[in-house]
């Protein structure tokens, strides 16, 4: 296979990337990945497109990660991914974090839209505290939707 990578930063706040894999006869594009990232002061958003074919896989997804930093210690982020092959949204994640030199505390809301053949969305709420030299404490996740049967 022939592999390639291009990175381009037209201005300070915008970066673009492209990765690919072609078969040696240049006839089939087996891996295709596009990335666009924009950074404006405390706001960062990134869009990713991934397509895999043939022996590499069978994937076609688009993903967005958006983060806003309230200052040096507080941030909120949103992440989602859509499976274009199945025409379904896979998940939404909403995360608030507080960080300083030795402590990271976070609240995470996660909504997964499908898992295997199960089409009932799963909503979870996490709370975690990380003391940097010691490790992470996170109580069991709270499942928010009661209709789900595990």
Coordinates of C-alpha atoms in Angstrom, one line a residue:
X1 CA 0.0 0.0 0.0
X2 CA 0.9 3.6 -0.4
X3 CA 0.4 5.9 2.6
X4 CA 0.3 9.6 2.7
X5 CA -0.2 12.5 5.1
X6 CA -0.7 16.2 4.5
X7 CA -0.9 18.9 7.2
X8 CA -1.7 22.5 6.4
X9 CA -2.0 25.5 8.7
X10 CA -3.2 28.4 6.5
X11 CA -3.5 30.8 9.5
X12 CA -2.6 30.6 13.2
X13 CA -6.0 29.5 14.4
X14 CA -6.9 26.9 11.7
X15 CA -5.2 23.6 10.9
X16 CA -6.2 20.9 8.4
X17 CA -5.0 17.4 8.1
X18 CA -5.4 14.5 5.6
X19 CA -4.3 10.9 5.9
X20 CA -4.8 8.2 3.3
X21 CA -3.9 4.7 2.2
X22 CA -4.0 3.6 -1.5
X23 CA -3.5 0.1 -2.9
X24 CA -0.3 -0.3 -4.7
X25 CA -2.0 -0.2 -8.1
X26 CA -3.5 3.3 -7.1
X27 CA -6.9 1.9 -7.8
X28 CA -8.6 1.7 -4.4
X29 CA -8.6 4.2 -1.6
X30 CA -8.7 2.0 1.6
X31 CA -8.2 4.6 4.3
X32 CA -9.3 8.3 4.2
X33 CA -9.2 10.7 7.1
X34 CA -9.8 14.4 7.1
X35 CA -9.4 16.7 10.1
X36 CA -10.2 20.4 10.5
X37 CA -9.4 22.3 13.8
X38 CA -10.3 25.8 14.7
X39 CA -9.0 27.6 17.8
X40 CA -10.2 31.0 18.8
X41 CA -9.0 32.1 22.3
X42 CA -10.8 29.9 24.7
X43 CA -12.9 28.1 22.1
X44 CA -11.6 25.0 20.2
X45 CA -13.6 22.8 17.8
X46 CA -12.4 19.9 15.7
X47 CA -14.2 18.0 12.9
X48 CA -13.0 14.5 11.9
X49 CA -14.1 12.4 8.9
X50 CA -13.0 8.8 8.7
X51 CA -13.6 6.3 5.9
X52 CA -12.2 2.7 5.8
X53 CA -12.7 0.2 3.1
X54 CA -11.4 -3.3 2.0
X55 CA -9.1 -5.1 4.3
X56 CA -8.6 -2.0 6.5
X57 CA -12.2 -2.0 7.7
X58 CA -15.7 -0.9 6.9
X59 CA -16.2 2.4 8.6
X60 CA -17.6 5.8 7.6
X61 CA -18.0 8.2 10.5
X62 CA -17.9 11.9 11.2
X63 CA -17.0 13.3 14.6
X64 CA -17.0 16.7 16.3
X65 CA -15.3 17.7 19.5
X66 CA -15.9 21.2 20.8
X67 CA -14.4 22.7 24.0
X68 CA -14.7 26.0 25.8
X69 CA -12.2 26.9 28.5
X70 CA -13.6 29.3 31.1
X71 CA -10.1 30.1 32.3
X72 CA -7.0 28.3 33.3
X73 CA -8.9 25.7 35.4
X74 CA -12.5 25.2 34.1
X75 CA -13.6 23.8 30.8
X76 CA -16.7 22.2 29.2
X77 CA -16.6 20.0 26.2
X78 CA -19.0 18.3 23.9
X79 CA -18.2 15.3 21.7
X80 CA -20.4 13.4 19.2
X81 CA -20.0 10.9 16.4
X82 CA -22.3 9.9 13.6
X83 CA -22.0 6.6 11.8
X84 CA -22.7 7.4 8.2
X85 CA -22.8 3.8 7.0
X86 CA -25.6 3.0 9.4
X87 CA -27.1 6.5 9.3
X88 CA -27.1 6.7 13.2
X89 CA -25.7 8.9 15.8
X90 CA -23.4 6.7 18.1
X91 CA -23.1 9.0 21.1
X92 CA -23.1 12.4 22.7
X93 CA -20.7 13.3 25.6
X94 CA -20.9 16.4 27.7
X95 CA -18.0 16.9 30.2
X96 CA -17.3 19.6 32.7
X97 CA -13.8 19.5 34.3
X98 CA -11.9 21.5 36.9
X99 CA -8.1 21.1 36.7
X100 CA -5.2 22.4 38.8
X101 CA -1.7 21.2 39.5
X102 CA -2.6 18.0 41.3
X103 CA -6.4 17.6 41.1
X104 CA -8.9 16.9 38.2
X105 CA -12.6 16.8 39.1
X106 CA -15.2 16.1 36.4
X107 CA -18.8 15.5 35.8
X108 CA -19.6 13.6 32.6
X109 CA -22.9 13.0 30.9
X110 CA -22.8 10.3 28.2
X111 CA -25.6 9.2 25.9
X112 CA -25.0 6.1 23.7
X113 CA -27.6 5.5 21.0
X114 CA -26.9 1.9 20.3
X115 CA -24.8 -0.9 21.4
X116 CA -24.7 -4.1 19.2
X117 CA -28.4 -4.8 18.3
X118 CA -29.8 -2.8 21.2
X119 CA -31.5 0.4 20.0
X120 CA -32.6 1.8 23.3
X121 CA -30.3 4.8 24.2
X122 CA -28.2 4.5 27.3
X123 CA -27.8 7.7 29.4
X124 CA -25.1 7.8 32.1
X125 CA -23.8 10.3 34.6
X126 CA -20.3 10.1 36.0
X127 CA -18.4 12.0 38.7
X128 CA -14.7 11.5 39.0
X129 CA -11.8 13.0 41.1
X130 CA -8.2 12.4 40.1
X131 CA -5.4 13.2 42.5
X132 CA -2.5 13.3 40.0
X133 CA 0.2 11.3 41.9
X134 CA -2.3 8.8 43.5
X135 CA -5.0 7.9 40.9
X136 CA -8.7 8.3 40.1
X137 CA -11.8 7.8 42.2
X138 CA -15.1 7.5 40.4
X139 CA -18.2 6.0 42.0
X140 CA -20.4 3.7 39.9
X141 CA -22.1 5.4 37.0
X142 CA -25.7 6.5 37.4
X143 CA -27.9 5.2 34.6
X144 CA -30.5 7.9 33.9
X145 CA -33.0 6.1 31.8
X146 CA -35.0 3.5 33.6
X147 CA -36.5 1.9 30.5
X148 CA -33.3 0.1 29.7
X149 CA -32.9 -3.5 30.6
X150 CA -29.3 -4.9 30.9

